[in-house]
Amino acid sequence: EPEVTQTPSHQVTQMGQEVILRCVPISNHLYFYWYRQILGQKVEFLVSFYNNEISEKSEIFDDQFSVERPDGSNFTLKIRSTKLEDSAMYFCASTDRAAQNFGAGSRLTVL
Amino acid sequence: KNEVEQSPQNLTAQEGEFITINCSYSVGISALHWLQQHPGGGIVSLFMLSSGKKKHGRLIATINIQEKHSSLHITASHPRDSAVYICAARSNTGNQFYFGTGTSLTVIP
């Protein structure tokens, strides 16, 4: 069964460094999402992406965040200058307008 | 403010019991999702519904659009059902999702 894959599974970085989280959505899906879950808290919506552009973003998704689909398969989330509070699990999901398929998540630890 | 509220926050049940988890939302939605988050953190989509009722195995999800309320039922609960169940509402004004805080279910053998 096709699945959404995310890399890396865990990344440790120093505060102020740039981080890129990668996602490979299911190939025939058109809608892509990034979510964040801070440890012990609820899942939060960051951004949705359709037709090679952002369709909606939350208040969390400020100027330090960006998303790209650089090569038609990968879907990346970039955090330009990480802060301690960016430490969280980041989930990617894709859908063809039915139920969402989630990746296993990338755990980001900012020191 | 929480656009999506879930109850209960925690639930412990004996194996075999019938379980109900509730979700209320305050925003206009195009769809309501029920998700299962395993202890390891992975998230699986259980249901997406915009009206009525859906059933998959021992799981049943219902939604009442007028009352802005959805329920997830588990019949004949089993220890492997132990997980966090999350309600998520897709806004009808765009492609944004609002998540509940989750219900942590523990089913005891």
JSON list of C-alpha atoms in Angstrom, two decimals:
[
{"chain": "A", "resi": 1, "resn": "GLU", "atom": "CA", "xyz": [0.00, 0.00, 0.00]},
{"chain": "A", "resi": 2, "resn": "PRO", "atom": "CA", "xyz": [1.42, 3.43, -0.88]},
{"chain": "A", "resi": 3, "resn": "GLU", "atom": "CA", "xyz": [2.53, 5.54, 2.04]},
{"chain": "A", "resi": 4, "resn": "VAL", "atom": "CA", "xyz": [3.81, 8.98, 2.88]},
{"chain": "A", "resi": 5, "resn": "THR", "atom": "CA", "xyz": [7.48, 8.92, 3.84]},
{"chain": "A", "resi": 6, "resn": "GLN", "atom": "CA", "xyz": [9.29, 11.53, 5.89]},
{"chain": "A", "resi": 7, "resn": "THR", "atom": "CA", "xyz": [12.97, 12.18, 6.47]},
{"chain": "A", "resi": 8, "resn": "PRO", "atom": "CA", "xyz": [14.78, 12.54, 8.73]},
{"chain": "A", "resi": 9, "resn": "SER", "atom": "CA", "xyz": [13.01, 10.64, 11.47]},
{"chain": "A", "resi": 10, "resn": "HIS", "atom": "CA", "xyz": [14.88, 12.68, 14.07]},
{"chain": "A", "resi": 11, "resn": "GLN", "atom": "CA", "xyz": [17.03, 15.79, 13.73]},
{"chain": "A", "resi": 12, "resn": "VAL", "atom": "CA", "xyz": [18.92, 17.61, 16.42]},
{"chain": "A", "resi": 13, "resn": "THR", "atom": "CA", "xyz": [20.01, 21.14, 15.62]},
{"chain": "A", "resi": 14, "resn": "GLN", "atom": "CA", "xyz": [21.41, 24.20, 17.30]},
{"chain": "A", "resi": 15, "resn": "MET", "atom": "CA", "xyz": [19.21, 27.25, 17.80]},
{"chain": "A", "resi": 16, "resn": "GLY", "atom": "CA", "xyz": [19.50, 29.60, 14.84]},
{"chain": "A", "resi": 17, "resn": "GLN", "atom": "CA", "xyz": [20.29, 26.89, 12.32]},
{"chain": "A", "resi": 18, "resn": "GLU", "atom": "CA", "xyz": [18.23, 26.19, 9.24]},
{"chain": "A", "resi": 19, "resn": "VAL", "atom": "CA", "xyz": [16.39, 22.89, 9.03]},
{"chain": "A", "resi": 20, "resn": "ILE", "atom": "CA", "xyz": [14.74, 21.19, 6.07]},
{"chain": "A", "resi": 21, "resn": "LEU", "atom": "CA", "xyz": [12.24, 18.42, 6.67]},
{"chain": "A", "resi": 22, "resn": "ARG", "atom": "CA", "xyz": [11.38, 16.27, 3.70]},
{"chain": "A", "resi": 23, "resn": "CYS", "atom": "CA", "xyz": [8.25, 14.42, 2.71]},
{"chain": "A", "resi": 24, "resn": "VAL", "atom": "CA", "xyz": [7.39, 12.20, -0.21]},
{"chain": "A", "resi": 25, "resn": "PRO", "atom": "CA", "xyz": [3.60, 12.22, -0.58]},
{"chain": "A", "resi": 26, "resn": "ILE", "atom": "CA", "xyz": [1.59, 9.50, -2.24]},
{"chain": "A", "resi": 27, "resn": "SER", "atom": "CA", "xyz": [2.15, 9.90, -5.95]},
{"chain": "A", "resi": 28, "resn": "ASN", "atom": "CA", "xyz": [-1.36, 10.64, -7.21]},
{"chain": "A", "resi": 29, "resn": "HIS", "atom": "CA", "xyz": [-2.31, 12.92, -4.33]},
{"chain": "A", "resi": 30, "resn": "LEU", "atom": "CA", "xyz": [-2.77, 16.60, -5.00]},
{"chain": "A", "resi": 31, "resn": "TYR", "atom": "CA", "xyz": [-3.14, 18.14, -1.54]},
{"chain": "A", "resi": 32, "resn": "PHE", "atom": "CA", "xyz": [-0.30, 18.27, 0.94]},
{"chain": "A", "resi": 33, "resn": "TYR", "atom": "CA", "xyz": [-0.12, 19.38, 4.54]},
{"chain": "A", "resi": 34, "resn": "TRP", "atom": "CA", "xyz": [2.36, 20.03, 7.30]},
{"chain": "A", "resi": 35, "resn": "TYR", "atom": "CA", "xyz": [1.36, 19.74, 10.95]},
{"chain": "A", "resi": 36, "resn": "ARG", "atom": "CA", "xyz": [3.24, 20.20, 14.18]},
{"chain": "A", "resi": 37, "resn": "GLN", "atom": "CA", "xyz": [2.84, 18.49, 17.53]},
{"chain": "A", "resi": 38, "resn": "ILE", "atom": "CA", "xyz": [4.78, 19.85, 20.47]},
{"chain": "A", "resi": 39, "resn": "LEU", "atom": "CA", "xyz": [5.43, 17.13, 23.03]},
{"chain": "A", "resi": 40, "resn": "GLY", "atom": "CA", "xyz": [2.36, 16.56, 25.18]},
{"chain": "A", "resi": 41, "resn": "GLN", "atom": "CA", "xyz": [0.22, 18.96, 23.17]},
{"chain": "A", "resi": 42, "resn": "LYS", "atom": "CA", "xyz": [-2.31, 18.68, 20.40]},
{"chain": "A", "resi": 43, "resn": "VAL", "atom": "CA", "xyz": [-1.60, 18.48, 16.72]},
{"chain": "A", "resi": 44, "resn": "GLU", "atom": "CA", "xyz": [-1.56, 21.90, 15.06]},
{"chain": "A", "resi": 45, "resn": "PHE", "atom": "CA", "xyz": [-2.10, 22.79, 11.43]},
{"chain": "A", "resi": 46, "resn": "LEU", "atom": "CA", "xyz": [0.78, 24.65, 9.80]},
{"chain": "A", "resi": 47, "resn": "VAL", "atom": "CA", "xyz": [0.11, 24.85, 6.08]},
{"chain": "A", "resi": 48, "resn": "SER", "atom": "CA", "xyz": [-1.73, 23.29, 3.16]},
{"chain": "A", "resi": 49, "resn": "PHE", "atom": "CA", "xyz": [-0.39, 23.17, -0.38]},
{"chain": "A", "resi": 50, "resn": "TYR", "atom": "CA", "xyz": [-2.16, 22.59, -3.66]},
{"chain": "A", "resi": 51, "resn": "ASN", "atom": "CA", "xyz": [-1.27, 23.14, -7.28]},
{"chain": "A", "resi": 52, "resn": "ASN", "atom": "CA", "xyz": [2.27, 24.18, -6.37]},
{"chain": "A", "resi": 53, "resn": "GLU", "atom": "CA", "xyz": [1.27, 26.92, -4.02]},
{"chain": "A", "resi": 54, "resn": "ILE", "atom": "CA", "xyz": [0.17, 27.48, -0.46]},
{"chain": "A", "resi": 55, "resn": "SER", "atom": "CA", "xyz": [-3.61, 27.27, -0.18]},
{"chain": "A", "resi": 56, "resn": "GLU", "atom": "CA", "xyz": [-3.84, 28.12, 3.52]},
{"chain": "A", "resi": 57, "resn": "LYS", "atom": "CA", "xyz": [-1.52, 28.71, 6.44]},
{"chain": "A", "resi": 58, "resn": "SER", "atom": "CA", "xyz": [-1.99, 29.13, 10.17]},
{"chain": "A", "resi": 59, "resn": "GLU", "atom": "CA", "xyz": [-0.73, 31.87, 12.46]},
{"chain": "A", "resi": 60, "resn": "ILE", "atom": "CA", "xyz": [2.11, 29.56, 13.45]},
{"chain": "A", "resi": 61, "resn": "PHE", "atom": "CA", "xyz": [3.41, 29.53, 9.87]},
{"chain": "A", "resi": 62, "resn": "ASP", "atom": "CA", "xyz": [5.28, 32.82, 10.01]},
{"chain": "A", "resi": 63, "resn": "ASP", "atom": "CA", "xyz": [8.12, 34.15, 7.87]},
{"chain": "A", "resi": 64, "resn": "GLN", "atom": "CA", "xyz": [10.63, 31.70, 9.25]},
{"chain": "A", "resi": 65, "resn": "PHE", "atom": "CA", "xyz": [8.72, 28.82, 7.66]},
{"chain": "A", "resi": 66, "resn": "SER", "atom": "CA", "xyz": [8.51, 27.98, 3.98]},
{"chain": "A", "resi": 67, "resn": "VAL", "atom": "CA", "xyz": [7.34, 25.05, 1.89]},
{"chain": "A", "resi": 68, "resn": "GLU", "atom": "CA", "xyz": [8.39, 23.88, -1.52]},
{"chain": "A", "resi": 69, "resn": "ARG", "atom": "CA", "xyz": [7.75, 21.10, -3.95]},
{"chain": "A", "resi": 70, "resn": "PRO", "atom": "CA", "xyz": [11.13, 21.30, -5.64]},
{"chain": "A", "resi": 71, "resn": "ASP", "atom": "CA", "xyz": [10.96, 18.35, -8.01]},
{"chain": "A", "resi": 72, "resn": "GLY", "atom": "CA", "xyz": [7.37, 17.22, -8.31]},
{"chain": "A", "resi": 73, "resn": "SER", "atom": "CA", "xyz": [7.72, 14.46, -5.77]},
{"chain": "A", "resi": 74, "resn": "ASN", "atom": "CA", "xyz": [9.33, 15.83, -2.61]},
{"chain": "A", "resi": 75, "resn": "PHE", "atom": "CA", "xyz": [7.48, 18.30, -0.40]},
{"chain": "A", "resi": 76, "resn": "THR", "atom": "CA", "xyz": [9.72, 20.16, 2.00]},
{"chain": "A", "resi": 77, "resn": "LEU", "atom": "CA", "xyz": [9.26, 22.29, 5.10]},
{"chain": "A", "resi": 78, "resn": "LYS", "atom": "CA", "xyz": [12.08, 24.71, 5.80]},
{"chain": "A", "resi": 79, "resn": "ILE", "atom": "CA", "xyz": [12.60, 26.47, 9.10]},
{"chain": "A", "resi": 80, "resn": "ARG", "atom": "CA", "xyz": [15.06, 29.29, 8.49]},
{"chain": "A", "resi": 81, "resn": "SER", "atom": "CA", "xyz": [16.37, 30.09, 11.94]},
{"chain": "A", "resi": 82, "resn": "THR", "atom": "CA", "xyz": [15.22, 27.55, 14.48]},
{"chain": "A", "resi": 83, "resn": "LYS", "atom": "CA", "xyz": [14.13, 28.52, 17.95]},
{"chain": "A", "resi": 84, "resn": "LEU", "atom": "CA", "xyz": [13.87, 26.36, 21.05]},
{"chain": "A", "resi": 85, "resn": "GLU", "atom": "CA", "xyz": [10.09, 26.40, 20.75]},
{"chain": "A", "resi": 86, "resn": "ASP", "atom": "CA", "xyz": [10.30, 24.81, 17.29]},
{"chain": "A", "resi": 87, "resn": "SER", "atom": "CA", "xyz": [11.15, 21.52, 18.99]},
{"chain": "A", "resi": 88, "resn": "ALA", "atom": "CA", "xyz": [8.27, 19.25, 18.03]},
{"chain": "A", "resi": 89, "resn": "MET", "atom": "CA", "xyz": [7.17, 16.36, 15.87]},
{"chain": "A", "resi": 90, "resn": "TYR", "atom": "CA", "xyz": [6.38, 17.51, 12.36]},
{"chain": "A", "resi": 91, "resn": "PHE", "atom": "CA", "xyz": [3.92, 15.46, 10.35]},
{"chain": "A", "resi": 92, "resn": "CYS", "atom": "CA", "xyz": [3.38, 15.59, 6.62]},
{"chain": "A", "resi": 93, "resn": "ALA", "atom": "CA", "xyz": [0.13, 14.36, 5.11]},
{"chain": "A", "resi": 94, "resn": "SER", "atom": "CA", "xyz": [-1.29, 14.03, 1.62]},
{"chain": "A", "resi": 95, "resn": "THR", "atom": "CA", "xyz": [-4.75, 13.39, 0.28]},
{"chain": "A", "resi": 96, "resn": "ASP", "atom": "CA", "xyz": [-6.73, 13.07, -2.90]},
{"chain": "A", "resi": 97, "resn": "ARG", "atom": "CA", "xyz": [-9.63, 14.82, -1.10]},
{"chain": "A", "resi": 98, "resn": "ALA", "atom": "CA", "xyz": [-10.56, 11.71, 0.83]},
{"chain": "A", "resi": 99, "resn": "ALA", "atom": "CA", "xyz": [-8.98, 10.67, 4.11]},
{"chain": "A", "resi": 100, "resn": "GLN", "atom": "CA", "xyz": [-5.51, 12.00, 4.83]},
{"chain": "A", "resi": 101, "resn": "ASN", "atom": "CA", "xyz": [-2.46, 9.78, 4.75]},
{"chain": "A", "resi": 102, "resn": "PHE", "atom": "CA", "xyz": [0.10, 10.76, 7.36]},
{"chain": "A", "resi": 103, "resn": "GLY", "atom": "CA", "xyz": [3.82, 10.21, 7.39]},
{"chain": "A", "resi": 104, "resn": "ALA", "atom": "CA", "xyz": [5.49, 8.79, 10.48]},
{"chain": "A", "resi": 105, "resn": "GLY", "atom": "CA", "xyz": [6.75, 12.24, 11.45]},
{"chain": "A", "resi": 106, "resn": "SER", "atom": "CA", "xyz": [10.08, 13.98, 11.85]},
{"chain": "A", "resi": 107, "resn": "ARG", "atom": "CA", "xyz": [11.12, 14.78, 15.39]},
{"chain": "A", "resi": 108, "resn": "LEU", "atom": "CA", "xyz": [13.01, 18.07, 15.60]},
{"chain": "A", "resi": 109, "resn": "THR", "atom": "CA", "xyz": [15.00, 18.88, 18.69]},
{"chain": "A", "resi": 110, "resn": "VAL", "atom": "CA", "xyz": [16.43, 22.39, 18.92]},
{"chain": "A", "resi": 111, "resn": "LEU", "atom": "CA", "xyz": [19.21, 22.88, 21.48]},
{"chain": "B", "resi": 1, "resn": "LYS", "atom": "CA", "xyz": [-10.08, 29.49, 22.05]},
{"chain": "B", "resi": 2, "resn": "ASN", "atom": "CA", "xyz": [-10.57, 25.90, 20.96]},
{"chain": "B", "resi": 3, "resn": "GLU", "atom": "CA", "xyz": [-12.47, 25.44, 17.75]},
{"chain": "B", "resi": 4, "resn": "VAL", "atom": "CA", "xyz": [-12.69, 21.71, 18.46]},
{"chain": "B", "resi": 5, "resn": "GLU", "atom": "CA", "xyz": [-13.42, 20.23, 21.87]},
{"chain": "B", "resi": 6, "resn": "GLN", "atom": "CA", "xyz": [-13.19, 16.57, 22.74]},
{"chain": "B", "resi": 7, "resn": "SER", "atom": "CA", "xyz": [-14.42, 14.60, 25.71]},
{"chain": "B", "resi": 8, "resn": "PRO", "atom": "CA", "xyz": [-13.43, 12.77, 27.71]},
{"chain": "B", "resi": 9, "resn": "GLN", "atom": "CA", "xyz": [-9.75, 13.68, 27.84]},
{"chain": "B", "resi": 10, "resn": "ASN", "atom": "CA", "xyz": [-8.86, 10.28, 29.27]},
{"chain": "B", "resi": 11, "resn": "LEU", "atom": "CA", "xyz": [-10.82, 7.06, 29.22]},
{"chain": "B", "resi": 12, "resn": "THR", "atom": "CA", "xyz": [-10.11, 3.67, 30.75]},
{"chain": "B", "resi": 13, "resn": "ALA", "atom": "CA", "xyz": [-12.29, 0.74, 29.80]},
{"chain": "B", "resi": 14, "resn": "GLN", "atom": "CA", "xyz": [-12.43, -2.98, 30.36]},
{"chain": "B", "resi": 15, "resn": "GLU", "atom": "CA", "xyz": [-11.95, -5.18, 27.36]},
{"chain": "B", "resi": 16, "resn": "GLY", "atom": "CA", "xyz": [-15.27, -5.75, 25.63]},
{"chain": "B", "resi": 17, "resn": "GLU", "atom": "CA", "xyz": [-16.86, -2.48, 26.69]},
{"chain": "B", "resi": 18, "resn": "PHE", "atom": "CA", "xyz": [-18.62, -0.14, 24.30]},
{"chain": "B", "resi": 19, "resn": "ILE", "atom": "CA", "xyz": [-16.76, 3.17, 24.07]},
{"chain": "B", "resi": 20, "resn": "THR", "atom": "CA", "xyz": [-17.92, 6.60, 22.98]},
{"chain": "B", "resi": 21, "resn": "ILE", "atom": "CA", "xyz": [-15.70, 9.60, 22.36]},
{"chain": "B", "resi": 22, "resn": "ASN", "atom": "CA", "xyz": [-17.31, 12.94, 21.69]},
{"chain": "B", "resi": 23, "resn": "CYS", "atom": "CA", "xyz": [-16.27, 15.90, 19.58]},
{"chain": "B", "resi": 24, "resn": "SER", "atom": "CA", "xyz": [-17.89, 19.33, 19.34]},
{"chain": "B", "resi": 25, "resn": "TYR", "atom": "CA", "xyz": [-16.80, 22.07, 17.00]},
{"chain": "B", "resi": 26, "resn": "SER", "atom": "CA", "xyz": [-17.60, 25.73, 16.68]},
{"chain": "B", "resi": 27, "resn": "VAL", "atom": "CA", "xyz": [-16.45, 26.46, 13.14]},
{"chain": "B", "resi": 28, "resn": "GLY", "atom": "CA", "xyz": [-18.14, 25.78, 9.84]},
{"chain": "B", "resi": 29, "resn": "ILE", "atom": "CA", "xyz": [-16.74, 22.60, 8.41]},
{"chain": "B", "resi": 30, "resn": "SER", "atom": "CA", "xyz": [-16.58, 20.77, 5.12]},
{"chain": "B", "resi": 31, "resn": "ALA", "atom": "CA", "xyz": [-15.52, 17.50, 6.75]},
{"chain": "B", "resi": 32, "resn": "LEU", "atom": "CA", "xyz": [-14.75, 15.99, 10.13]},
{"chain": "B", "resi": 33, "resn": "HIS", "atom": "CA", "xyz": [-11.87, 13.56, 10.55]},
{"chain": "B", "resi": 34, "resn": "TRP", "atom": "CA", "xyz": [-11.25, 11.00, 13.23]},
{"chain": "B", "resi": 35, "resn": "LEU", "atom": "CA", "xyz": [-7.62, 10.04, 13.67]},
{"chain": "B", "resi": 36, "resn": "GLN", "atom": "CA", "xyz": [-5.82, 7.47, 15.79]},
{"chain": "B", "resi": 37, "resn": "GLN", "atom": "CA", "xyz": [-2.41, 8.25, 17.22]},
{"chain": "B", "resi": 38, "resn": "HIS", "atom": "CA", "xyz": [-0.43, 5.25, 18.38]},
{"chain": "B", "resi": 39, "resn": "PRO", "atom": "CA", "xyz": [1.85, 5.32, 21.43]},
{"chain": "B", "resi": 40, "resn": "GLY", "atom": "CA", "xyz": [4.83, 5.60, 19.09]},
{"chain": "B", "resi": 41, "resn": "GLY", "atom": "CA", "xyz": [3.39, 8.81, 17.66]},
{"chain": "B", "resi": 42, "resn": "GLY", "atom": "CA", "xyz": [2.20, 7.64, 14.24]},
{"chain": "B", "resi": 43, "resn": "ILE", "atom": "CA", "xyz": [-1.16, 8.95, 13.04]},
{"chain": "B", "resi": 44, "resn": "VAL", "atom": "CA", "xyz": [-3.71, 6.94, 11.11]},
{"chain": "B", "resi": 45, "resn": "SER", "atom": "CA", "xyz": [-6.86, 8.32, 9.56]},
{"chain": "B", "resi": 46, "resn": "LEU", "atom": "CA", "xyz": [-9.93, 6.37, 10.67]},
{"chain": "B", "resi": 47, "resn": "PHE", "atom": "CA", "xyz": [-12.81, 8.28, 9.14]},
{"chain": "B", "resi": 48, "resn": "MET", "atom": "CA", "xyz": [-13.64, 11.33, 7.11]},
{"chain": "B", "resi": 49, "resn": "LEU", "atom": "CA", "xyz": [-17.29, 12.29, 7.21]},
{"chain": "B", "resi": 50, "resn": "SER", "atom": "CA", "xyz": [-19.43, 15.24, 6.32]},
{"chain": "B", "resi": 51, "resn": "SER", "atom": "CA", "xyz": [-22.83, 13.78, 7.19]},
{"chain": "B", "resi": 52, "resn": "GLY", "atom": "CA", "xyz": [-24.53, 10.77, 8.69]},
{"chain": "B", "resi": 53, "resn": "LYS", "atom": "CA", "xyz": [-22.63, 7.73, 9.80]},
{"chain": "B", "resi": 54, "resn": "LYS", "atom": "CA", "xyz": [-19.73, 5.54, 8.72]},
{"chain": "B", "resi": 55, "resn": "LYS", "atom": "CA", "xyz": [-18.71, 2.11, 9.94]},
{"chain": "B", "resi": 56, "resn": "HIS", "atom": "CA", "xyz": [-15.46, 0.24, 9.61]},
{"chain": "B", "resi": 57, "resn": "GLY", "atom": "CA", "xyz": [-15.14, -3.00, 11.50]},
{"chain": "B", "resi": 58, "resn": "ARG", "atom": "CA", "xyz": [-15.78, -2.29, 15.19]},
{"chain": "B", "resi": 59, "resn": "LEU", "atom": "CA", "xyz": [-15.55, 1.47, 14.69]},
{"chain": "B", "resi": 60, "resn": "ILE", "atom": "CA", "xyz": [-18.52, 3.72, 14.00]},
{"chain": "B", "resi": 61, "resn": "ALA", "atom": "CA", "xyz": [-18.42, 7.47, 13.46]},
{"chain": "B", "resi": 62, "resn": "THR", "atom": "CA", "xyz": [-21.44, 9.73, 13.41]},
{"chain": "B", "resi": 63, "resn": "ILE", "atom": "CA", "xyz": [-21.91, 13.41, 12.82]},
{"chain": "B", "resi": 64, "resn": "ASN", "atom": "CA", "xyz": [-24.80, 15.79, 13.49]},
{"chain": "B", "resi": 65, "resn": "ILE", "atom": "CA", "xyz": [-24.22, 18.88, 11.39]},
{"chain": "B", "resi": 66, "resn": "GLN", "atom": "CA", "xyz": [-26.97, 20.93, 13.01]},
{"chain": "B", "resi": 67, "resn": "GLU", "atom": "CA", "xyz": [-25.62, 20.29, 16.50]},
{"chain": "B", "resi": 68, "resn": "LYS", "atom": "CA", "xyz": [-21.96, 20.53, 15.38]},
{"chain": "B", "resi": 69, "resn": "HIS", "atom": "CA", "xyz": [-21.18, 17.30, 17.10]},
{"chain": "B", "resi": 70, "resn": "SER", "atom": "CA", "xyz": [-19.55, 14.02, 16.17]},
{"chain": "B", "resi": 71, "resn": "SER", "atom": "CA", "xyz": [-19.02, 10.78, 18.04]},
{"chain": "B", "resi": 72, "resn": "LEU", "atom": "CA", "xyz": [-16.64, 7.90, 17.61]},
{"chain": "B", "resi": 73, "resn": "HIS", "atom": "CA", "xyz": [-17.85, 4.56, 18.94]},
{"chain": "B", "resi": 74, "resn": "ILE", "atom": "CA", "xyz": [-15.81, 1.42, 19.48]},
{"chain": "B", "resi": 75, "resn": "THR", "atom": "CA", "xyz": [-17.74, -1.79, 19.98]},
{"chain": "B", "resi": 76, "resn": "ALA", "atom": "CA", "xyz": [-16.24, -4.78, 21.81]},
{"chain": "B", "resi": 77, "resn": "SER", "atom": "CA", "xyz": [-13.14, -2.81, 22.75]},
{"chain": "B", "resi": 78, "resn": "HIS", "atom": "CA", "xyz": [-9.80, -4.57, 22.81]},
{"chain": "B", "resi": 79, "resn": "PRO", "atom": "CA", "xyz": [-6.44, -3.67, 24.38]},
{"chain": "B", "resi": 80, "resn": "ARG", "atom": "CA", "xyz": [-5.04, -3.01, 20.90]},
{"chain": "B", "resi": 81, "resn": "ASP", "atom": "CA", "xyz": [-7.54, -0.13, 20.63]},
{"chain": "B", "resi": 82, "resn": "SER", "atom": "CA", "xyz": [-5.49, 1.70, 23.27]},
{"chain": "B", "resi": 83, "resn": "ALA", "atom": "CA", "xyz": [-4.36, 4.92, 21.61]},
{"chain": "B", "resi": 84, "resn": "VAL", "atom": "CA", "xyz": [-5.12, 8.61, 21.43]},
{"chain": "B", "resi": 85, "resn": "TYR", "atom": "CA", "xyz": [-8.16, 9.42, 19.30]},
{"chain": "B", "resi": 86, "resn": "ILE", "atom": "CA", "xyz": [-8.18, 12.83, 17.69]},
{"chain": "B", "resi": 87, "resn": "CYS", "atom": "CA", "xyz": [-11.01, 14.76, 16.13]},
{"chain": "B", "resi": 88, "resn": "ALA", "atom": "CA", "xyz": [-10.04, 17.23, 13.39]},
{"chain": "B", "resi": 89, "resn": "ALA", "atom": "CA", "xyz": [-12.33, 19.63, 11.55]},
{"chain": "B", "resi": 90, "resn": "ARG", "atom": "CA", "xyz": [-11.62, 20.85, 8.05]},
{"chain": "B", "resi": 91, "resn": "SER", "atom": "CA", "xyz": [-12.77, 24.41, 7.70]},
{"chain": "B", "resi": 92, "resn": "ASN", "atom": "CA", "xyz": [-15.34, 25.18, 5.02]},
{"chain": "B", "resi": 93, "resn": "THR", "atom": "CA", "xyz": [-13.71, 28.54, 4.34]},
{"chain": "B", "resi": 94, "resn": "GLY", "atom": "CA", "xyz": [-10.42, 27.14, 3.20]},
{"chain": "B", "resi": 95, "resn": "ASN", "atom": "CA", "xyz": [-8.05, 24.25, 3.49]},
{"chain": "B", "resi": 96, "resn": "GLN", "atom": "CA", "xyz": [-7.25, 24.57, 7.19]},
{"chain": "B", "resi": 97, "resn": "PHE", "atom": "CA", "xyz": [-7.69, 21.99, 9.92]},
{"chain": "B", "resi": 98, "resn": "TYR", "atom": "CA", "xyz": [-8.54, 22.47, 13.57]},
{"chain": "B", "resi": 99, "resn": "PHE", "atom": "CA", "xyz": [-7.61, 19.68, 15.96]},
{"chain": "B", "resi": 100, "resn": "GLY", "atom": "CA", "xyz": [-9.04, 18.54, 19.25]},
{"chain": "B", "resi": 101, "resn": "THR", "atom": "CA", "xyz": [-6.70, 17.79, 22.12]},
{"chain": "B", "resi": 102, "resn": "GLY", "atom": "CA", "xyz": [-7.32, 14.08, 21.78]},
{"chain": "B", "resi": 103, "resn": "THR", "atom": "CA", "xyz": [-8.84, 11.38, 23.97]},
{"chain": "B", "resi": 104, "resn": "SER", "atom": "CA", "xyz": [-6.39, 8.96, 25.49]},
{"chain": "B", "resi": 105, "resn": "LEU", "atom": "CA", "xyz": [-8.01, 5.52, 25.59]},
{"chain": "B", "resi": 106, "resn": "THR", "atom": "CA", "xyz": [-6.67, 2.63, 27.61]},
{"chain": "B", "resi": 107, "resn": "VAL", "atom": "CA", "xyz": [-8.42, -0.72, 27.32]},
{"chain": "B", "resi": 108, "resn": "ILE", "atom": "CA", "xyz": [-7.55, -3.13, 30.11]},
{"chain": "B", "resi": 109, "resn": "PRO", "atom": "CA", "xyz": [-7.61, -6.88, 29.44]}
]
